[in-house]
GROMACS .gro file of C-alpha atoms in nm:
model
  172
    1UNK     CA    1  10.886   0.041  -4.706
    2UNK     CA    2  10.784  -0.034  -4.331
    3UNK     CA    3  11.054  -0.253  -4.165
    4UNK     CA    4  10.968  -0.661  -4.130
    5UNK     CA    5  11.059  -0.692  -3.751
    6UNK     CA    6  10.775  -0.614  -3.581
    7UNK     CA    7  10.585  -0.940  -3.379
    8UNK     CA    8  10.227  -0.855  -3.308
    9UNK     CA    9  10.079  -1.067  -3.051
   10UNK     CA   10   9.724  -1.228  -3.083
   11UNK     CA   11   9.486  -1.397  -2.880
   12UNK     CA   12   9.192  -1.397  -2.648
   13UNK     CA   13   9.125  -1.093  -2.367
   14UNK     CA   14   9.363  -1.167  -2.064
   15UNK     CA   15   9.575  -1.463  -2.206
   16UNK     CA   16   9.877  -1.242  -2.139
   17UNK     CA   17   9.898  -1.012  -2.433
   18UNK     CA   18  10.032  -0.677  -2.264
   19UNK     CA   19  10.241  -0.858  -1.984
   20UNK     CA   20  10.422  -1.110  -2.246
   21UNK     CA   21  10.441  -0.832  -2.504
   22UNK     CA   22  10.643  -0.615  -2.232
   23UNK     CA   23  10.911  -0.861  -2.129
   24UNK     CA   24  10.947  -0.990  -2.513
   25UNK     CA   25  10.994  -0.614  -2.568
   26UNK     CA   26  11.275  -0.596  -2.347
   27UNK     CA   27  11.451  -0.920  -2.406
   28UNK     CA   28  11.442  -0.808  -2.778
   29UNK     CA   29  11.510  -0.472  -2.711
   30UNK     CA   30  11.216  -0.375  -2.922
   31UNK     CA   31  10.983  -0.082  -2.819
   32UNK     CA   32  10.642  -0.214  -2.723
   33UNK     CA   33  10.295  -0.072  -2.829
   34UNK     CA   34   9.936  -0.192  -2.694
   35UNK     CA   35   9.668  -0.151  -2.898
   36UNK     CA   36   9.394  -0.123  -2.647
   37UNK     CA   37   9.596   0.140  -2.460
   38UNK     CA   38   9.613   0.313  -2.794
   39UNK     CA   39   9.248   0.308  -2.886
   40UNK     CA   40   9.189   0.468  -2.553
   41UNK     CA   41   9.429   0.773  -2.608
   42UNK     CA   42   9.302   0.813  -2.911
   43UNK     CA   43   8.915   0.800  -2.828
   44UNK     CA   44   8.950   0.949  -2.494
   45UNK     CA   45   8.741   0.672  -2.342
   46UNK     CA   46   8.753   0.324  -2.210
   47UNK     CA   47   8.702   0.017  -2.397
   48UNK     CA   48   8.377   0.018  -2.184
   49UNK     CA   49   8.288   0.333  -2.217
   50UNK     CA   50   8.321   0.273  -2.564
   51UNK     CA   51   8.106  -0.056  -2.608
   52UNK     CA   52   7.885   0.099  -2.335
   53UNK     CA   53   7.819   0.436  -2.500
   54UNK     CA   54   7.874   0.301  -2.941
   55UNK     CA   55   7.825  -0.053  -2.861
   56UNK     CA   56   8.095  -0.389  -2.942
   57UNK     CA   57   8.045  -0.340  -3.345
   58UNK     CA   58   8.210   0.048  -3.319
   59UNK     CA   59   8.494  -0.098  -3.056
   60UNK     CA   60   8.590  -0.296  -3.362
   61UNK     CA   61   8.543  -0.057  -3.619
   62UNK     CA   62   8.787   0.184  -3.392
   63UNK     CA   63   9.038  -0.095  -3.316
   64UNK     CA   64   9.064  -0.151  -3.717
   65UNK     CA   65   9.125   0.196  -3.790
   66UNK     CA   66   9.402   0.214  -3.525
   67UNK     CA   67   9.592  -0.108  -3.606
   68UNK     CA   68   9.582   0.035  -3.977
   69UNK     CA   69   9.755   0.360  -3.870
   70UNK     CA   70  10.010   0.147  -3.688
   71UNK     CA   71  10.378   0.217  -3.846
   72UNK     CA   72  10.642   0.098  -3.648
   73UNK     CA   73  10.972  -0.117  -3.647
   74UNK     CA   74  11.108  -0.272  -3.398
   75UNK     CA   75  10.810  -0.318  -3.186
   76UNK     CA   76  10.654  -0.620  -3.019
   77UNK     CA   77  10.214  -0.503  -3.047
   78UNK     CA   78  10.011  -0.625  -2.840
   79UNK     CA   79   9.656  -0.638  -3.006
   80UNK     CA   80   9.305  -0.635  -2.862
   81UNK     CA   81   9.164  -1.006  -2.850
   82UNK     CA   82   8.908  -0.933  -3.087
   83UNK     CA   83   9.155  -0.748  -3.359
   84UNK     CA   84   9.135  -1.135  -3.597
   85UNK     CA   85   8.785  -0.951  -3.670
   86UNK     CA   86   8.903  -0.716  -3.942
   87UNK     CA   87   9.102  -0.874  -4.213
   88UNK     CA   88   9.247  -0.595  -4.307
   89UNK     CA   89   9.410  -0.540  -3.960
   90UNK     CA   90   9.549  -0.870  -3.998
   91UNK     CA   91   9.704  -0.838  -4.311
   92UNK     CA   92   9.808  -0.539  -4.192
   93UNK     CA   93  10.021  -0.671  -3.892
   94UNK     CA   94  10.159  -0.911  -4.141
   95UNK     CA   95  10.291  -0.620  -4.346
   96UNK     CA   96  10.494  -0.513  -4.020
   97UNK     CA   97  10.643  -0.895  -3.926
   98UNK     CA   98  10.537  -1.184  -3.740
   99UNK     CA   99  10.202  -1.294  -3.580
  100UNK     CA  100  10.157  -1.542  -3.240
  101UNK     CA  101   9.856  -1.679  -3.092
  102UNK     CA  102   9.910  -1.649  -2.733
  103UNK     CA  103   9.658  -1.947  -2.608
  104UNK     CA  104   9.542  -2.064  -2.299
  105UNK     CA  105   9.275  -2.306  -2.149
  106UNK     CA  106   8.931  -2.156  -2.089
  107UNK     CA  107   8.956  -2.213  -1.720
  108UNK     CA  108   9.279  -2.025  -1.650
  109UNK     CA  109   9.086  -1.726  -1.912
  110UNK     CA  110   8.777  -1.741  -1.687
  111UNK     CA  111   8.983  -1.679  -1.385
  112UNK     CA  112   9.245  -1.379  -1.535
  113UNK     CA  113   8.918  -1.209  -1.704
  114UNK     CA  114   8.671  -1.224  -1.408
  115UNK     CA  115   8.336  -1.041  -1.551
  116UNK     CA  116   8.329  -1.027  -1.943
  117UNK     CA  117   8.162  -0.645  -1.948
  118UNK     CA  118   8.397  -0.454  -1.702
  119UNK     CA  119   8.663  -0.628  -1.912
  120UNK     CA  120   8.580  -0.422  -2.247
  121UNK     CA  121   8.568  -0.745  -2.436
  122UNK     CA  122   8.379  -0.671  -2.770
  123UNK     CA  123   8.132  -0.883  -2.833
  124UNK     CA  124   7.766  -0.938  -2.791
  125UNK     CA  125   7.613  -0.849  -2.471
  126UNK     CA  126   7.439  -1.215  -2.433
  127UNK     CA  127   7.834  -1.373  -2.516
  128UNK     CA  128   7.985  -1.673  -2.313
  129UNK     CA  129   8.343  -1.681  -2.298
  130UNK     CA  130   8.314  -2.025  -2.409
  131UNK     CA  131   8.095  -1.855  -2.714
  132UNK     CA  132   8.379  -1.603  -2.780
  133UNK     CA  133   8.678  -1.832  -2.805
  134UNK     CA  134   8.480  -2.073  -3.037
  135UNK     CA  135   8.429  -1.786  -3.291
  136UNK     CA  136   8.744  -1.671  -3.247
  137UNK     CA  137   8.998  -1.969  -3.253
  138UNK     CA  138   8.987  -2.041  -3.651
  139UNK     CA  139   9.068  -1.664  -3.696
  140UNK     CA  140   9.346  -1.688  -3.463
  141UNK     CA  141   9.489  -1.970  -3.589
  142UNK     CA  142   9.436  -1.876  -3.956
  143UNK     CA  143   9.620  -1.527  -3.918
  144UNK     CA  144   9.870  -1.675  -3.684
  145UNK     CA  145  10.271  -1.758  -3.763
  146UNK     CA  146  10.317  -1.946  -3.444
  147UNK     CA  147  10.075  -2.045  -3.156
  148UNK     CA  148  10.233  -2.008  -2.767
  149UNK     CA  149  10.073  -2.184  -2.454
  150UNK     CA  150  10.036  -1.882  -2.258
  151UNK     CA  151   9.871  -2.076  -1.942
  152UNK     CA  152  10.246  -2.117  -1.782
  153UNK     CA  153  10.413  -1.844  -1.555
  154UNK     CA  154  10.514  -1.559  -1.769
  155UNK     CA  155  10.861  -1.646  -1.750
  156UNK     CA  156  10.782  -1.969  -1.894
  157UNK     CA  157  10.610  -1.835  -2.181
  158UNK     CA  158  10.863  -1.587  -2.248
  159UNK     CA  159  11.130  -1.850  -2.255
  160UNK     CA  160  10.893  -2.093  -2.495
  161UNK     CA  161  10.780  -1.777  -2.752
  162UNK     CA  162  11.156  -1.684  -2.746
  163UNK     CA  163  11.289  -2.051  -2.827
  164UNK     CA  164  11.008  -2.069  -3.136
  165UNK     CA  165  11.107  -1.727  -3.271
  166UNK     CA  166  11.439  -1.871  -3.261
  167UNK     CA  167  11.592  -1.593  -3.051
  168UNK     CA  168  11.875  -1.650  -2.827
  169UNK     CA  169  11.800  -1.347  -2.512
  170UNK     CA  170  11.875  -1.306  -2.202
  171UNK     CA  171  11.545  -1.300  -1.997
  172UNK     CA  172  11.624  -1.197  -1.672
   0.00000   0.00000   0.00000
């Protein structure tokens, strides 16, 4: 039976996934696994190359099939932003613990992502970010256990995701 501490983190590309997923790691003292980072060692490609090369459709098919594999305790994931597509992923990361919607406003998103393609975002090659987040949000929220404005200096946010999960850490 796969141990109910995990937290896998949610939300859109470059609202702070990895970086708040690393310093919740180690205020936890959790281990801390990225997704993305995985899909790439597995593959042996980019998440460009990938959606370049299979298109968006097999990025998500890929990213499914590694969050499913995914056995860990202990861990704080951070998921790609587009990992609320497959069900089965989500229930999935519920199986392992907790799930938080990292959020943040469009603008700040605009400015961390820069251009949408060199990002590896998968979605349609005619998407808006503005497009993206609307099809996205319900799923975050439904598959969600807590939602985070990630927006704030990482510190911030750390401090904020830590005081929901009702954690008491030391953060510096």
């Amino acid at each position: 039976m796969k141990n109910m501490n995990c937290i896998s983190l949610i939300g859109m590309p470059a609202v702070g996934k990895s970086t708040i997923g690393v310093l919740l790691a180690k205020a936890l003292g959790y281990a801390f696994l990225d997704t993305d980072l995985l899909i790439q060692v597995t593959t042996q490609r980019t998440l460009p190359q990938i959606i370049a090369e299979d298109g968006f459709l097999e990025l998500r098919k890929i990213e499914a099939d590694v969050i499913g594999s995914v056995d860990c305790a202990r861990t704080v994931i951070a998921t790609g932003g587009s990992a609320v597509h497959a069900p089965q992923s989500m229930t999935h990361l519920r199986s392992l613990g907790r799930i938080v919607y990292l959020c943040a406003d469009v603008n700040i998103l605009q400015t961390r992502i820069g251009n949408l393609e060199s990002r590896g975002v998968a979605a349609a090659a005619d998407a808006t970010l503005e497009s993206i987040i609307a099809e996205r949000l319900p799923m975050y929220e439904r598959f969600s256990d807590l939602t985070i404005d990630a927006g704030q200096h990482p510190a911030i946010v750390l401090a904020n995701l830590l005081q929901a999960l009702g954690v008491n850490a030391d953060i510096n």
